[in-house]
Amino acid sequence: MLRSPSRFVRNWLTAAAVGSLLVGCGSSSEESANDKARPAAKTEVTVEPIKASTELTDTNGVKVSLEKKPERIVCLFALCDDILTELGIVPTATNSAVLAHPDFLGEEKAKEVDIIPGGFIAPEVEAILSHKPDLVIGLGDTHGKLAPALKGATTFWAMQPETWQDSVGYLRDTAALTGRTAQGEKAERAFRVKLAEAEKTPSDRTALIIYGSDENFGVATPEGDVAASLFPKIADYPWKSRGVEGSYSLEEILAKDVDVLFVETLSFGDAEGKLSEKLAANPLWSKIPAVKNGDVHEVNSEVWAKGRGTRSLGLVLDEATAALR
């Protein structure tokens, strides 16, 4: 049986920059914390006004307090870059590659943003502080250990997104802190309208998102993967979380008659090549309907696995709905 990586390995993989899986003042999600992974009948497109504030309790209950509106923001994972791009802000520094995507800053402009050395798992504190940030945004279960070293020099905000509702909440929170309320409302509305439109005509095809760098792949589930949390609204997505050490075998995947496969190849050390090509060595792989019918889609992991914000999720919806037709 091919086992999926643990949550910590998902964090490591997805990042050579991904962050998480894997992920207050204003989130307007429709579902409770216990039910947020379940698809609502309809996505609400009405957006509540965002009120500017330098103090708030964020979408996951973390208190954030700033002396003034932040102008120099350092991003330690891609959701931060996604949110800032939606708000029309360029981060002072980052360790994510998502800004180079043509629907973000593009390669040339992204080169103007300094990169924090040390990698996703261990960004260098000295390098972070050298940028004199007003605010540093990181992934809670990966970068939370940096908080003591940054205390007194800057404000560290630990985010922990697991569903699209979390990402919308963080967008709203960041818009409030930066005073970019109109931009935040516009970005949220655009995403909600796109999701509501997609769920009007859900596909009856069975979909699956897998991630990894080799045969030890993982299955993205709606309870802990932001992109996967969209899929119960737009397709048949029968995959549920099995906990930190949970896994799905190729035998189980084969039994589900998967029609469309989305594959996130993640960097891990010196690993090269596409995950789908590596899995092709297993004889069971070729028996999956999606593989037999040529419906395997290698997707951009910077967007699908790492971005997790409304801009990335809009791109995920565009690509997924096209493939699921």
XYZ file of C-alpha atoms in Angstrom:
325
model
C 0.000 0.000 0.000
C 1.281 3.452 -0.876
C 0.909 5.651 2.178
C 0.299 9.379 2.245
C 2.737 11.716 4.002
C 2.070 12.911 7.526
C 0.811 16.471 8.061
C 4.333 17.656 8.869
C 5.689 16.181 5.651
C 2.822 17.838 3.754
C 3.958 21.116 5.302
C 7.523 20.466 4.242
C 6.625 19.308 0.752
C 4.222 22.026 0.031
C 6.726 24.373 0.514
C 9.825 24.243 -0.475
C 7.104 26.463 0.162
C 3.738 25.180 0.809
C 2.667 25.514 4.028
C 0.223 23.616 5.810
C -2.167 20.928 5.472
C -0.855 20.078 4.712
C -3.120 25.669 5.827
C -12.868 37.533 14.084
C -13.116 40.783 12.666
C -14.996 39.902 9.826
C -15.153 36.501 8.256
C -18.515 36.063 6.574
C -18.490 32.278 6.156
C -21.814 30.486 5.983
C -20.954 27.406 7.973
C -19.932 26.640 11.537
C -16.441 25.390 12.389
C -17.713 21.824 12.663
C -19.517 21.944 9.327
C -17.268 24.165 7.238
C -15.926 21.271 5.148
C -19.470 20.313 4.107
C -20.823 21.962 0.966
C -23.549 24.531 1.553
C -26.553 24.491 -0.739
C -25.473 27.805 -2.178
C -22.527 30.114 -1.705
C -23.631 33.507 -0.470
C -22.392 36.265 -2.784
C -23.317 39.157 -0.549
C -20.219 40.590 1.138
C -20.406 42.249 4.510
C -18.598 45.610 4.805
C -15.056 45.447 6.192
C -14.150 47.978 8.854
C -10.564 49.223 9.081
C -8.895 48.487 12.416
C -5.415 47.977 13.834
C -6.757 45.528 16.415
C -8.852 42.446 15.756
C -9.447 38.799 16.533
C -8.837 36.922 13.318
C -10.942 34.265 11.640
C -9.386 31.515 13.794
C -9.496 33.392 17.086
C -5.947 34.814 17.143
C -5.669 38.362 18.476
C -3.659 40.781 16.343
C -2.732 44.260 17.567
C -0.670 46.829 15.672
C 0.406 50.346 16.606
C -0.400 51.613 13.134
C -1.449 50.440 9.685
C 1.352 48.111 8.474
C 3.355 49.261 5.465
C 6.243 46.784 5.459
C 4.944 43.218 5.447
C 7.083 40.078 5.195
C 5.372 36.914 3.937
C 6.595 33.501 5.084
C 4.018 31.505 3.142
C 2.046 31.947 -0.044
C -1.387 32.762 1.395
C 0.130 36.022 2.619
C 1.388 36.831 -0.903
C -1.992 35.916 -2.368
C -3.868 38.183 0.037
C -1.514 41.118 -0.434
C -1.760 40.796 -4.216
C -5.560 40.899 -3.958
C -5.261 44.063 -1.862
C -2.837 45.752 -4.261
C 0.134 45.466 -1.888
C 3.594 44.126 -2.747
C 5.269 42.340 0.180
C 8.549 43.758 1.421
C 10.032 40.242 1.277
C 8.788 36.682 0.826
C 9.916 33.072 0.605
C 7.161 32.029 -1.806
C 7.397 31.617 -5.587
C 3.717 32.271 -6.283
C 4.333 35.964 -7.060
C 6.085 34.941 -10.283
C 2.860 33.441 -11.640
C 1.501 35.563 -14.527
C -1.777 36.136 -12.680
C 0.132 37.578 -9.715
C 3.106 39.918 -10.283
C 4.711 37.969 -13.118
C 8.331 36.860 -13.323
C 9.969 40.241 -13.871
C 8.172 42.167 -11.122
C 8.463 39.223 -8.727
C 12.258 39.467 -9.026
C 12.057 42.883 -7.371
C 10.748 41.311 -4.142
C 13.514 40.131 -1.810
C 13.605 36.454 -0.888
C 14.032 35.413 2.749
C 16.837 32.806 2.918
C 16.569 29.613 4.920
C 13.718 27.992 3.044
C 10.113 27.499 4.031
C 10.772 25.434 7.130
C 13.511 27.585 8.656
C 13.467 31.179 7.357
C 16.318 33.205 8.855
C 15.179 35.512 11.632
C 18.041 37.958 11.014
C 17.032 38.244 7.365
C 13.403 38.828 8.295
C 14.287 41.588 10.739
C 16.717 43.203 8.303
C 13.677 44.377 6.353
C 12.337 46.244 9.397
C 8.849 44.779 8.973
C 5.760 46.197 10.636
C 4.139 42.777 10.273
C 5.363 39.232 9.585
C 2.792 36.680 8.443
C 3.542 32.968 8.687
C 1.921 29.555 8.889
C 1.108 28.750 12.495
C 2.168 25.113 12.722
C 5.397 25.756 10.810
C 6.510 29.274 11.722
C 4.989 29.635 15.166
C 8.359 28.720 16.648
C 9.741 32.010 15.290
C 7.417 34.113 17.427
C 9.745 34.380 20.477
C 12.672 35.506 18.308
C 10.556 38.194 16.621
C 8.841 39.429 19.763
C 9.636 43.044 20.589
C 11.035 43.756 17.128
C 7.882 43.279 15.046
C 4.406 41.738 15.127
C 4.126 38.093 14.076
C 0.757 36.865 12.841
C 0.270 33.100 12.669
C -2.378 32.002 10.164
C -3.698 28.445 9.885
C -5.972 28.048 6.849
C -7.740 24.759 6.254
C -10.756 25.654 4.096
C -11.711 28.354 1.628
C -13.796 30.041 4.319
C -10.634 30.434 6.419
C -8.870 32.050 3.463
C -11.727 34.490 2.899
C -11.651 35.334 6.600
C -7.912 36.043 6.498
C -8.402 38.218 3.422
C -10.970 40.278 5.315
C -8.765 40.490 8.412
C -5.758 41.671 6.406
C -7.898 44.199 4.539
C -9.031 45.587 7.897
C -5.482 45.852 9.260
C -4.083 47.495 6.137
C -7.049 49.772 5.535
C -7.599 48.216 2.095
C -11.248 47.562 2.851
C -12.667 48.313 -0.595
C -10.072 46.064 -2.245
C -10.814 43.289 0.220
C -14.543 43.464 -0.362
C -14.016 43.476 -4.133
C -11.734 40.421 -4.035
C -14.083 38.487 -1.762
C -17.091 39.308 -3.910
C -15.331 38.262 -7.129
C -14.359 34.920 -5.618
C -17.792 34.247 -4.153
C -19.494 35.036 -7.456
C -17.144 32.665 -9.281
C -17.744 29.863 -6.770
C -21.507 30.404 -6.797
C -21.491 30.258 -10.592
C -19.451 27.033 -10.597
C -21.757 25.298 -8.148
C -24.835 26.015 -10.261
C -23.797 23.225 -12.623
C -21.761 20.734 -10.577
C -20.153 17.873 -12.437
C -21.273 14.315 -11.730
C -17.744 13.093 -12.439
C -15.600 11.762 -9.602
C -12.561 13.933 -8.973
C -9.406 13.506 -6.913
C -6.478 15.749 -5.964
C -3.247 14.008 -4.987
C 0.052 15.579 -3.953
C 3.628 14.496 -3.363
C 7.042 14.072 -4.891
C 7.210 10.275 -5.249
C 5.125 7.129 -4.841
C 4.339 8.102 -1.231
C 1.557 10.395 -2.344
C -1.180 12.030 -0.305
C -4.859 12.665 -0.963
C -6.099 16.224 -0.446
C -9.294 16.211 1.629
C -11.848 19.011 2.127
C -11.313 19.134 5.888
C -7.701 20.282 5.715
C -6.784 21.304 2.172
C -8.037 24.682 1.011
C -8.269 23.819 -2.692
C -9.951 20.482 -1.938
C -12.536 22.259 0.228
C -14.014 23.694 -2.992
C -14.527 20.346 -4.693
C -17.643 19.008 -2.911
C -19.424 22.014 -4.423
C -18.383 21.328 -8.007
C -17.903 17.552 -8.366
C -18.290 14.151 -6.758
C -15.442 14.216 -4.241
C -15.732 11.173 -1.903
C -12.510 11.706 0.043
C -12.536 12.336 3.788
C -9.721 13.088 6.207
C -8.265 10.101 8.053
C -6.338 12.189 10.540
C -2.695 13.141 10.710
C -1.410 9.707 9.724
C -4.323 8.775 7.465
C -3.743 7.421 3.990
C -5.435 6.104 0.874
C -4.048 3.257 -1.180
C -4.076 3.026 -4.944
C -6.391 0.051 -4.501
C -8.946 2.278 -2.737
C -8.590 4.992 -5.365
C -9.083 2.426 -8.123
C -12.291 1.231 -6.422
C -13.749 4.761 -6.570
C -13.596 4.921 -10.379
C -11.956 8.345 -10.455
C -12.858 10.189 -13.661
C -10.578 13.248 -13.322
C -7.259 13.397 -11.481
C -5.466 16.583 -10.449
C -1.824 16.058 -9.515
C 0.303 18.452 -7.454
C 3.972 17.618 -7.860
C 5.801 19.048 -4.852
C 9.514 19.719 -4.511
C 11.313 17.655 -1.906
C 15.112 17.749 -1.753
C 16.590 16.764 -5.103
C 13.440 15.049 -6.340
C 12.740 15.702 -10.009
C 10.034 14.767 -12.454
C 6.255 14.728 -12.327
C 4.407 12.750 -9.679
C 2.089 11.247 -12.302
C 5.085 9.910 -14.217
C 6.492 8.260 -11.102
C 3.167 6.666 -10.202
C 2.946 5.262 -13.730
C 5.441 2.602 -12.676
C 2.735 1.034 -10.501
C 0.510 -1.321 -12.574
C -2.600 -0.196 -10.690
C -2.140 3.389 -11.872
C -2.964 2.600 -15.491
C -6.249 0.969 -14.439
C -7.714 4.154 -12.957
C -10.370 5.485 -15.399
C -8.869 8.998 -15.381
C -5.500 7.577 -16.397
C -6.970 5.289 -19.060
C -8.950 8.169 -20.540
C -6.143 10.754 -20.455
C -7.844 12.884 -17.796
C -4.832 13.361 -15.518
C -3.964 17.028 -15.007
C -0.589 18.062 -13.595
C -1.415 21.398 -11.984
C 0.719 24.305 -10.785
C 1.471 23.452 -7.148
C 2.392 27.072 -6.360
C -1.258 27.931 -6.995
C -3.109 24.726 -6.119
C -1.187 23.607 -3.036
C 0.475 26.740 -1.747
C -1.520 29.829 -2.764
C -4.726 29.092 -0.853
C -6.051 32.651 -1.166
C -8.937 33.951 -3.244
C -6.751 34.699 -6.274
C -5.275 31.193 -6.295
C -8.642 29.594 -5.605
C -10.187 31.492 -8.493
C -7.559 29.956 -10.772
C -8.233 26.515 -9.254
C -11.938 26.914 -10.025
C -11.229 27.954 -13.617
C -8.979 24.971 -14.255
C -11.060 22.441 -12.326
C -14.402 23.320 -13.890
C -12.874 23.206 -17.373
C -11.426 19.750 -16.731
C -14.636 18.440 -15.131
C -16.917 19.313 -18.024
